[in-house]
Coordinates of C-alpha atoms and ligand atoms in Angstrom, one line a residue:
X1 CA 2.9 -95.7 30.0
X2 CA 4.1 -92.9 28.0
X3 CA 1.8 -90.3 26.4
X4 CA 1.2 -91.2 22.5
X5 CA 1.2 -88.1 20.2
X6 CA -1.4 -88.3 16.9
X7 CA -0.8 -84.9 16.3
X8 CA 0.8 -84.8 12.9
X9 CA 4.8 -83.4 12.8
X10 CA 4.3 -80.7 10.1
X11 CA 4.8 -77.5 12.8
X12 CA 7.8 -78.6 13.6
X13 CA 10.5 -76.7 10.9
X14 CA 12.1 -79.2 9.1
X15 CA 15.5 -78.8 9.8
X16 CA 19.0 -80.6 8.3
X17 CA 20.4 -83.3 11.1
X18 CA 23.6 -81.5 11.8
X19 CA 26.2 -84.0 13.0
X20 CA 26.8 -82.4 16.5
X21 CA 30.2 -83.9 17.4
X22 CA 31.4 -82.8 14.2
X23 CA 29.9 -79.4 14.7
X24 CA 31.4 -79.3 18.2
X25 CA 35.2 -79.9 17.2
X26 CA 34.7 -77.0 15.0
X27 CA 33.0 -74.4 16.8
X28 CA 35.7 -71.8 17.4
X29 CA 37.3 -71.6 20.9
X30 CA 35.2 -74.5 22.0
X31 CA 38.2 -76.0 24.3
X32 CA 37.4 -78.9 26.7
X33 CA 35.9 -77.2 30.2
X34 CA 37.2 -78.6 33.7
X35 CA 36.5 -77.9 36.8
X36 CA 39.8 -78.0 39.0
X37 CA 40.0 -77.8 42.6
X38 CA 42.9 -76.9 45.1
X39 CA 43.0 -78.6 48.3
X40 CA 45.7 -79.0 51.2
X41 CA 46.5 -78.5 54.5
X42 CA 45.9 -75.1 55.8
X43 CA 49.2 -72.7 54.6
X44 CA 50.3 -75.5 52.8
X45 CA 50.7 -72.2 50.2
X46 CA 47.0 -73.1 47.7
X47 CA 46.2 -69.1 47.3
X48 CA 49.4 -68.5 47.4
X49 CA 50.5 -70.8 44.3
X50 CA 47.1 -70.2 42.7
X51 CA 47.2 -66.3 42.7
X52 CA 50.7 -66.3 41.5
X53 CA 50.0 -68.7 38.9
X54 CA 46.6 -66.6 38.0
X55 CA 48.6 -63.2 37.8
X56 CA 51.7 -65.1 35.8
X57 CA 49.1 -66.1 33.3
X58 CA 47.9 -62.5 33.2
X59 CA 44.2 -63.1 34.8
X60 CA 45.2 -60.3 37.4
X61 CA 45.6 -56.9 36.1
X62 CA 48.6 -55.2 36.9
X63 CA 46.5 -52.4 38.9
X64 CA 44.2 -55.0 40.9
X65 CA 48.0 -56.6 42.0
X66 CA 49.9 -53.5 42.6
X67 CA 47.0 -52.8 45.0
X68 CA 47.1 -56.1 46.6
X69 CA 51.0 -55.4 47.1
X70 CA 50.4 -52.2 48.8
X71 CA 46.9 -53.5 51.0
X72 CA 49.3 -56.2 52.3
X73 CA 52.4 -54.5 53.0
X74 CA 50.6 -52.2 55.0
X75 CA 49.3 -54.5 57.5
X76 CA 53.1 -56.2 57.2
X77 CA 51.7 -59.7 55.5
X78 CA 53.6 -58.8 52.4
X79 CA 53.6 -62.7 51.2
X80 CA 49.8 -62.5 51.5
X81 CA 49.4 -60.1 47.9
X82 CA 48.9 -63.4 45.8
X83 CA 46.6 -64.7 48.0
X84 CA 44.2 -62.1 47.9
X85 CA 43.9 -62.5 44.2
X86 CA 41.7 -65.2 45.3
X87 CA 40.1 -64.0 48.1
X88 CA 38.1 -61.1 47.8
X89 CA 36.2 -60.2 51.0
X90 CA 37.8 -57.8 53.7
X91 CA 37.3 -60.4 56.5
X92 CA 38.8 -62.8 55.0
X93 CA 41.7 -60.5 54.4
X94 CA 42.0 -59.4 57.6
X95 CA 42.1 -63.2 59.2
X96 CA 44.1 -63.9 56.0
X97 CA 42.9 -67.2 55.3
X98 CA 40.8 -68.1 52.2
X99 CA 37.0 -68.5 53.9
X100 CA 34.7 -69.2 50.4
X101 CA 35.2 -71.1 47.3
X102 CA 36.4 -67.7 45.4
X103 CA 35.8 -69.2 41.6
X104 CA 38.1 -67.9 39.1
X105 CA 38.6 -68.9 35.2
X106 CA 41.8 -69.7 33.4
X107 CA 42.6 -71.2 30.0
X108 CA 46.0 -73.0 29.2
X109 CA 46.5 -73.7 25.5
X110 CA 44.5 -76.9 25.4
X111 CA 41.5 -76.7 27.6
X112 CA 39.2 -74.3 29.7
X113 CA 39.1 -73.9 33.8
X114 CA 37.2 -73.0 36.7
X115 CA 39.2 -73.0 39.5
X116 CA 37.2 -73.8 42.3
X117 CA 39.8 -72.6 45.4
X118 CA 39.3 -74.7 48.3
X119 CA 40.5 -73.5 51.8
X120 CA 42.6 -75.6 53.7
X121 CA 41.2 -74.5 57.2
X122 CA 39.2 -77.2 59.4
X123 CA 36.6 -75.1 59.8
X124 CA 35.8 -74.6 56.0
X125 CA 35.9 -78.5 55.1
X126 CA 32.1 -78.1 53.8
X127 CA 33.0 -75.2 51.4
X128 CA 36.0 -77.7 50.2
X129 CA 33.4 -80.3 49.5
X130 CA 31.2 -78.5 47.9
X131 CA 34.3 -77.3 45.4
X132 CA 35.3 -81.1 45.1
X133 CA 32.5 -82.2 44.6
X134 CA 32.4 -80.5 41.2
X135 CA 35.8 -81.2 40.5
X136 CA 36.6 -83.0 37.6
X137 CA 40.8 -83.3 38.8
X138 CA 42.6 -81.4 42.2
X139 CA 45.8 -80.0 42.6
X140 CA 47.2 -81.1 45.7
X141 CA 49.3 -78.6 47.3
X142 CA 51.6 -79.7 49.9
X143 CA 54.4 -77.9 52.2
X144 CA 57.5 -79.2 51.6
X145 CA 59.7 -77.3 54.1
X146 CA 61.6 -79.1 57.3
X147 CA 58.8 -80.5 59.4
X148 CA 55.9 -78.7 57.7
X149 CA 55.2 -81.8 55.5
X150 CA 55.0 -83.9 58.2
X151 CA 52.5 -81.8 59.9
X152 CA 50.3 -81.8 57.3
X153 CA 50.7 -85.7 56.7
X154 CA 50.3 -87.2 60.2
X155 CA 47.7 -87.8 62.6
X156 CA 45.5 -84.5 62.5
X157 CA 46.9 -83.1 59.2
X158 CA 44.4 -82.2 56.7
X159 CA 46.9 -83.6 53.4
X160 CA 45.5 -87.1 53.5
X161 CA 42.0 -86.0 54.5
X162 CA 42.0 -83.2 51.5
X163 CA 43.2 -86.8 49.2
X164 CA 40.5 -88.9 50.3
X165 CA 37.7 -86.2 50.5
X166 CA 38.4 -85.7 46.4
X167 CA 39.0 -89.8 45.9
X168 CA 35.4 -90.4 47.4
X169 CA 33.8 -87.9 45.7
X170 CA 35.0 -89.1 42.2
X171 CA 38.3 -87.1 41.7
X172 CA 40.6 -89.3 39.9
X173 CA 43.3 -87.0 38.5
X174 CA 45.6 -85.6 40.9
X175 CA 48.5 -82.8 40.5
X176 CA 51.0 -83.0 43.6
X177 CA 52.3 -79.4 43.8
X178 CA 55.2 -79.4 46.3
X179 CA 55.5 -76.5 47.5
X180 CA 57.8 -74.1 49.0
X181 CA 61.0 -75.6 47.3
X182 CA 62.8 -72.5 48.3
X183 CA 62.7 -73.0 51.8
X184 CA 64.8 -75.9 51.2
X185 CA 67.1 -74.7 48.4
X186 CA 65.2 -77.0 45.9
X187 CA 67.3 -79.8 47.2
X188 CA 66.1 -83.3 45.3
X189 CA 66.2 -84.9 48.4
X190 CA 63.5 -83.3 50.0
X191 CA 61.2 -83.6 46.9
X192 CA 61.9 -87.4 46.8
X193 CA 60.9 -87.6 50.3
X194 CA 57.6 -86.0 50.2
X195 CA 56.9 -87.5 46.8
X196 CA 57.7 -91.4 47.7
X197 CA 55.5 -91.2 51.0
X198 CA 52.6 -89.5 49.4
X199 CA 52.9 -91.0 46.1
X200 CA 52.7 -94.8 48.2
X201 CA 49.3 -93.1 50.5
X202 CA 47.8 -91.7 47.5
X203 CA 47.7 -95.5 45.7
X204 CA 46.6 -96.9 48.7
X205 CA 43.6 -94.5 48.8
X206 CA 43.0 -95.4 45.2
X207 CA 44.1 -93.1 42.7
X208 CA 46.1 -94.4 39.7
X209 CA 49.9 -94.0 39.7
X210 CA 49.8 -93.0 35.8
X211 CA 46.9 -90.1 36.7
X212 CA 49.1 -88.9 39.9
X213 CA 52.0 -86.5 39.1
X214 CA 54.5 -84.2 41.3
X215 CA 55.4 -81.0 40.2
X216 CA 58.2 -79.3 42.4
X217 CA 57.7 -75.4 42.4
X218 CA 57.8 -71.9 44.8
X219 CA 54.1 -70.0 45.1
X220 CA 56.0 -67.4 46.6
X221 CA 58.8 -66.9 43.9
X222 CA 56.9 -68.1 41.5
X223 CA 59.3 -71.0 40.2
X224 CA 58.4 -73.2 37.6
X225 CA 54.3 -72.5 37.6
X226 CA 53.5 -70.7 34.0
X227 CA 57.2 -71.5 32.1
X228 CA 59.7 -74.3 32.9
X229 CA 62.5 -73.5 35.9
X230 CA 65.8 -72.4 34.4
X231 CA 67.5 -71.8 38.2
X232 CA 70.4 -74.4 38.4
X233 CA 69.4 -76.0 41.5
X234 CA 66.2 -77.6 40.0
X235 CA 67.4 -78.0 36.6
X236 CA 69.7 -80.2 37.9
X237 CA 68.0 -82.6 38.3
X238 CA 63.9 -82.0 37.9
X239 CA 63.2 -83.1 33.9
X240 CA 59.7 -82.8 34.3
X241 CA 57.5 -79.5 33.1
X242 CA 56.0 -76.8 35.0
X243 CA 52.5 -76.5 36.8
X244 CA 50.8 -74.7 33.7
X245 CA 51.8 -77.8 31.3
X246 CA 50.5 -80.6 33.7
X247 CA 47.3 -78.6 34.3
X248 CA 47.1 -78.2 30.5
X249 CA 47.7 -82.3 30.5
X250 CA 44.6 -83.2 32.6
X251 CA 41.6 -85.0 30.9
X252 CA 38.8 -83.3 29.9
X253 CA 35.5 -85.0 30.8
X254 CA 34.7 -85.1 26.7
X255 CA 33.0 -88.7 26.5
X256 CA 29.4 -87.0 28.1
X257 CA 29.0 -85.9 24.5
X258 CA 28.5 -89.3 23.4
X259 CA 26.5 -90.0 26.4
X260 CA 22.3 -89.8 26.1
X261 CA 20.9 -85.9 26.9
X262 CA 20.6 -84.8 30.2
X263 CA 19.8 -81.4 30.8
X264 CA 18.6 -80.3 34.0
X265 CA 15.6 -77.4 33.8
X266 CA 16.6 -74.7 36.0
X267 CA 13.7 -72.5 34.5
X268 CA 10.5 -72.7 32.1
X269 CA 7.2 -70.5 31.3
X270 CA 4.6 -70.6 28.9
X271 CA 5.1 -69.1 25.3
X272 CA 8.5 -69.8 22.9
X273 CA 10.9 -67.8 21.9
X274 CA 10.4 -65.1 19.9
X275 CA 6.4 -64.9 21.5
X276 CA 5.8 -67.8 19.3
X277 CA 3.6 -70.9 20.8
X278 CA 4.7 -73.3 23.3
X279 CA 7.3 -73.6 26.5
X280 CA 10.7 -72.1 26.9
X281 CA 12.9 -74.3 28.7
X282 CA 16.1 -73.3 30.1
X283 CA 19.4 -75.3 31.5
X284 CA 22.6 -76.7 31.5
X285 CA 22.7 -79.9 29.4
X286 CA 25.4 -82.4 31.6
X287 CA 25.9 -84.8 29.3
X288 CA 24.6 -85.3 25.2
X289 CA 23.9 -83.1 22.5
X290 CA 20.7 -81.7 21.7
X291 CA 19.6 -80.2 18.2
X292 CA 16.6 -78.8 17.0
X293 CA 13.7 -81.0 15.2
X294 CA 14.5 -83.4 17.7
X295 CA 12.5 -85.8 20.1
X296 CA 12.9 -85.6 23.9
X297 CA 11.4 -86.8 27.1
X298 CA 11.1 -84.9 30.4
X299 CA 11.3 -87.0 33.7
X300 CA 9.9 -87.3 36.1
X301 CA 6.8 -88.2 33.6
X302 CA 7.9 -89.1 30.6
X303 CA 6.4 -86.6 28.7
X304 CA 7.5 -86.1 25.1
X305 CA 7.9 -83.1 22.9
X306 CA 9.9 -81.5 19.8
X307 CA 12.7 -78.7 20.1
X308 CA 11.7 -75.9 18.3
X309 CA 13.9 -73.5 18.6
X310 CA 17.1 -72.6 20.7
X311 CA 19.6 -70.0 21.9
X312 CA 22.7 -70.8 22.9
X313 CA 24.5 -68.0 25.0
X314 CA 21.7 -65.6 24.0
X315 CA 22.4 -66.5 20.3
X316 CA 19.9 -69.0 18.3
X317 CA 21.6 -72.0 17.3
X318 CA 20.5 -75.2 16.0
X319 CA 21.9 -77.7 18.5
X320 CA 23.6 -77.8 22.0
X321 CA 26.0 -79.9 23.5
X322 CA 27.5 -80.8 27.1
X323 CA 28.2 -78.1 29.2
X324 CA 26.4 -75.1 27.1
X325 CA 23.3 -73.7 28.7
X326 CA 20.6 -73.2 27.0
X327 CA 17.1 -71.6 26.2
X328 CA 14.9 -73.4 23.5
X329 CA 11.2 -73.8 23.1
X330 CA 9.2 -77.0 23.1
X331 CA 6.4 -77.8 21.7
X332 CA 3.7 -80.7 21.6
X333 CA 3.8 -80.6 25.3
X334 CA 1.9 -79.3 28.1
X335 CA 3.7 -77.2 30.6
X336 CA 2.7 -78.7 33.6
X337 CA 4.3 -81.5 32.9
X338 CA 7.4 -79.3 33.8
X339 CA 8.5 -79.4 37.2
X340 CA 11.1 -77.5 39.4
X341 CA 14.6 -80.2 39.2
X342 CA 13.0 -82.2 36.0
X343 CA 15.7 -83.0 33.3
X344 CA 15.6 -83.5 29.6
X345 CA 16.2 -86.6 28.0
X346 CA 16.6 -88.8 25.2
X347 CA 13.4 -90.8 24.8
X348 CA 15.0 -93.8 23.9
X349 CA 17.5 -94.0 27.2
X350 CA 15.6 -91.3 30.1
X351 CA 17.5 -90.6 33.0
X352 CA 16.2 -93.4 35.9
X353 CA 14.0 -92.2 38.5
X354 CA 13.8 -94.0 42.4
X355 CA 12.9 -93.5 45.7
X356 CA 15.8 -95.5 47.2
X357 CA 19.5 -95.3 46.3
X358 CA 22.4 -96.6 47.9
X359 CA 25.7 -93.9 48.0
X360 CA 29.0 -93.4 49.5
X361 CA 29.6 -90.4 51.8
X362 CA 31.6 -88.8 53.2
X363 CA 30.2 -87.1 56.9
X364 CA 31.1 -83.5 57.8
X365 CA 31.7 -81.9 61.5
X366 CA 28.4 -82.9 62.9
X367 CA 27.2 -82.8 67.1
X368 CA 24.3 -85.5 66.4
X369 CA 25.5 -88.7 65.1
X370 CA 23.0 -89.9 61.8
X371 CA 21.3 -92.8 63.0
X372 CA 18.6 -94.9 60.5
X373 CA 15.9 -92.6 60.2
X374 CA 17.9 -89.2 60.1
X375 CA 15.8 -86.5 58.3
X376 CA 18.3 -84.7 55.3
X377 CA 17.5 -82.7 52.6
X378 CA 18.8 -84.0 49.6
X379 CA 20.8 -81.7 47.5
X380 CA 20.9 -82.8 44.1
X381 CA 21.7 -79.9 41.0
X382 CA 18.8 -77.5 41.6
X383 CA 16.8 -79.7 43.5
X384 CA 16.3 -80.1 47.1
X385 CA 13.9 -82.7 48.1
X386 CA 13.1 -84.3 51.7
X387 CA 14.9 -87.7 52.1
X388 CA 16.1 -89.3 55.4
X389 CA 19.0 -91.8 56.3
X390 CA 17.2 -95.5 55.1
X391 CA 20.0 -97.9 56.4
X392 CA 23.5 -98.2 57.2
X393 CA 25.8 -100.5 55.4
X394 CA 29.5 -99.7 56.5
X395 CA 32.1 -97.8 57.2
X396 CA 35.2 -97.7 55.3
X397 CA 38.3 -96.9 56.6
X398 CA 39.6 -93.1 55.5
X399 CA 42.7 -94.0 54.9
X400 CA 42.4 -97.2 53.1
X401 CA 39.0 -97.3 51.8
X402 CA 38.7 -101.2 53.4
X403 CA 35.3 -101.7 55.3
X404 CA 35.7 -101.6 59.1
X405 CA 32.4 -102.1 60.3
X406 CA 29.6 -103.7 58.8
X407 CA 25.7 -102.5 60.0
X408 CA 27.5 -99.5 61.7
X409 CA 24.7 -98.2 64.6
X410 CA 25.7 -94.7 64.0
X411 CA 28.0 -92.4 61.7
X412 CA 29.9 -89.9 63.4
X413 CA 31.9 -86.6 62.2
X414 CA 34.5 -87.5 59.2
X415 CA 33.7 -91.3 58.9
X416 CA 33.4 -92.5 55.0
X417 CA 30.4 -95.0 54.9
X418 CA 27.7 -96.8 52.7
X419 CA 24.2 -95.9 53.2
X420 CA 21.0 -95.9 52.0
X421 CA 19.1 -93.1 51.1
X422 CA 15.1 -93.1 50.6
X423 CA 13.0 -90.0 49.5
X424 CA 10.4 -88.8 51.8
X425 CA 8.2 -87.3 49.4
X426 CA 8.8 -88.4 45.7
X427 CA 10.7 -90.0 43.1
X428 CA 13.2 -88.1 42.0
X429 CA 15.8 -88.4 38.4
X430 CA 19.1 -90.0 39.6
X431 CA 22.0 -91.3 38.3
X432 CA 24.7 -93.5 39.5
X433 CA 28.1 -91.8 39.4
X434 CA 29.6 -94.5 37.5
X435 CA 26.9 -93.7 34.3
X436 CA 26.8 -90.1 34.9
X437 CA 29.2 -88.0 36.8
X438 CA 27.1 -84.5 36.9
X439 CA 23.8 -86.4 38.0
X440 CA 25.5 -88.8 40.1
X441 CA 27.1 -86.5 43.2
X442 CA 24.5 -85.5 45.9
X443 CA 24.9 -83.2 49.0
X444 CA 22.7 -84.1 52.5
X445 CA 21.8 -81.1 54.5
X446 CA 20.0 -80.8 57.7
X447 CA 18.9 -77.3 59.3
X448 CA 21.0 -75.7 56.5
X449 CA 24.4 -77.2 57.3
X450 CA 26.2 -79.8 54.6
X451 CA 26.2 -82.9 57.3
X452 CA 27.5 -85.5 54.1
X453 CA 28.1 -85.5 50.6
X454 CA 29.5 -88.1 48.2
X455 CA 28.5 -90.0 45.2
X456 CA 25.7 -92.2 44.3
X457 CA 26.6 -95.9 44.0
X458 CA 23.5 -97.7 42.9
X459 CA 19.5 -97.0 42.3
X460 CA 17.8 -99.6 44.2
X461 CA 14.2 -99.0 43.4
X462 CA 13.0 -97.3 39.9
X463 CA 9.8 -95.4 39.8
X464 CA 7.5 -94.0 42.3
Ligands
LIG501 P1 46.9 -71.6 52.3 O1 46.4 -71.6 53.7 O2 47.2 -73.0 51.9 O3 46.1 -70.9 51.3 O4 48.3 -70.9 52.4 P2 48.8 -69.4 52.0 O5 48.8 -69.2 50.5 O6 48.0 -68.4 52.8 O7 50.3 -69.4 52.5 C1 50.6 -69.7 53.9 C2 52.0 -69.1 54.2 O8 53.0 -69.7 53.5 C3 52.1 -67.6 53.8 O9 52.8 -66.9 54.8 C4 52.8 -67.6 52.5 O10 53.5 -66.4 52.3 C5 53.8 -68.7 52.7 N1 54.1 -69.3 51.4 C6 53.2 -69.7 50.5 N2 53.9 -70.3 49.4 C7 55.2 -70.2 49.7 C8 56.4 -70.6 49.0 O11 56.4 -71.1 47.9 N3 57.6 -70.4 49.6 C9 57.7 -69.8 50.9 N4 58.9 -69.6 51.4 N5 56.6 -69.4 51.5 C10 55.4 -69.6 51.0

């Protein structure tokens, strides 16, 4: 059972219940965040179109890009300037293809980015996941010149890979930017094409016509990405708006606000804020709203204590909400019941905690097959806790997402399966992805290479 408090209430300052969501649509410049992600088959054009549209929207200084025109045209790439607004690291300039998720921030008119670039090239899948996996929608970026779609598309292209990667790890809004119009005189034809056979794959895989939409544009010239085309040849007959428009279209994930708090502790020590008494506790809160005066629980434990104070981006505030990070002090609580990966809740609805989940995964470029028993460590937020490989359910088909083999003996390198998943050491908070997106996406490592990641379907056991 929980801890009961006796001590009386009268340290805590008394402070006026603030409607948070109300407080929240009025606090200046608070635009929904997203995380967006770029994926595609390698030189489908992705740092191409994304550092054109970054500079277009004025992210890039004109300096930074000039430079970038002159680096490039020296080693006679000079299509490559755009792309290097993304990629920031010599060698990767030299190869000239994007190696690390370069992270970069945008705003459109509506709502707040980080764009999480994703490289296209087979060896970098892991980085991609690890960018998806954060994702909250994907811009799919596809070649559309003669032959070049196909490539991508068929057997050993990385298009429908890219698609079903972000499905299974819980992208549901998808932009289709096709790309390099210009190669084909923006003829209608061609867009059709591409747009009818990827629109019919991407349904099959699961995404939702109505949260699916194709954009036609040039990276390269720069054609309809920040303001809508006026050449003839697309005008003709494309009604739709430009990249910048759509992006501005996509969905925030608002509803966490109304969700209960979650915050995941990333740091705590003994003494407030201010060297008054008690613990500072610092985080990101995923989902909920949090406001001084108030009751919380940590977990693992179930500890309860009051908020006392907070800071907000280095400023004190009196609440918080989904997606600020945060520094407050607790008090009525004893610090070691603080733990490295613990998250704050509300009392009345604490995050669950198990030992045994079931999840869907998605398994990287590995030698040794993961048979039951298979050691991981289990990446989840800040934590990283011994687990290994309980059971395995099925696998689904990449393509479709139907089961193909039930009680598979082994997974192998790029399956999609169900598995079980059982903690070697403790109990730790989880969530299923359906209740809560943040807590429910997991990473499995083994001798510090991603060999899966995916989503968490279902908490089989609670409690240690
Ligand atoms: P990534 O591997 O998907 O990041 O692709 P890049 O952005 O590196 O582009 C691959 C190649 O396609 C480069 O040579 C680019 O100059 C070229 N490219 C990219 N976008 C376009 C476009 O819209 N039109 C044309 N004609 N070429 C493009």
């Amino acid at each position: 059972g929980f801890k009961t408090h006796s001590e009386p209430l009268a340290k805590i300052p008394s402070s006026k219940r603030v409607n948070v969501l109300e407080e929240f649509e009025k606090r200046s410049g608070a635009k929904p965040k997203l995380n967006l992600v770029v994926i595609g088959h390698v030189d489908a054009g992705k740092s191409t179109l994304m550092g054109h549209f970054l500079y277009a929207l004025g992210q890039v200084n004109e300096r930074t890009m000039k430079k970038f025109e002159r680096d490039s045209q020296k080693i006679g790439k000079g299509s490559f300037a755009f792309a290097w607004v993304l990629d920031e690291t010599g060698e990767e300039r030299d190869r000239g293809i994007t190696m690390d998720i370069a992270t970069n921030h945008f705003e459109t008119q509506n709502k707040s980015f980080t764009l999480m670039d994703a490289p296209g090239h087979r060896d970098f899948i892991p980085n991609m996941i690890s960018g998806t996996a954060q994702a909250d929608a994907a811009i799919l970026v596809v070649d559309a010149s003669i032959n070049a779609f196909e490539a991508g598309f068929d057997a050993g292209g990385q298009t429908k890979e890219h698609a079903v990667l972000a499905r299974s790890l819980g992208v549901q809004q998808l932009i289709v930017a096709i790309n390099k119009l210009d190669t084909v005189s923006w003829n209608e034809a061609r867009f059709k094409e591409v747009q009818a056979k990827l629109g019919a794959y991407l349904v099959q895989v699961g995404f939702k016509k109505n949260n699916v939409v194709f954009v036609p544009l040039s990276g390269l010239t720069g054609e309809n990405l920040v303001k809508k085309s006026e050449i003839p040849e697309l005008t003709s007959w494309y009604k739709g708006t430009c990249l910048l428009d759509q992006i501005d279209k996509f969905s925030p994930p608002m509803r966490l606000l109304d969700r209960p708090l979650r915050m995941r502790v990333t740091d705590f020590f003994k003494g407030g804020i201010g060297s008054s008494g008690g613990v500072s506790v610092a985080g990101n809160i995923e989902s909920g709203t949090i406001q001084v005066g108030e009751q919380i629980m940590i977990v693992p434990g179930g500890e309860i204590g009051y908020v006392k104070t907070m800071q907000v981006n280095e400023e004190p505030a009196t609440w918080a909400a989904a997606g600020d990070s945060i520094l407050m002090t607790l008090v009525q609580l004893d610090i070691l019941n603080l733990s490295n990966g613990c998250i704050v809740c509300t009392p009345s609805r604490p995050v669950p905690v198990t030992g045994l989940f079931e999840a869907q995964i998605v398994v990287f470029d590995i030698r040794i097959p993961i048979t039951p028993g298979y050691p991981v460590v289990l990446h989840h937020g800040s934590l990283d806790e011994p687990a290994f490989v309980y059971k395995l359910i099925e696998v689904l088909d990449k393509s479709t997402g139907q089961v193909i083999k039930n009680n598979p003996r082994c997974l192998t390198k790029g399956m999609t399966a169900k598995i079980q998943i059982k903690l070697s050491q403790r109990p730790i908070p989880l969530e299923t992805f359906k209740d809560n997106k943040q807590l429910g996406r997991i990473m499995l490592r083994k001798d510090g290479e991603t060999v899966a990641a995916g989503v968490v379907n279902e908490i089989l056991t609670f409690g240690s």
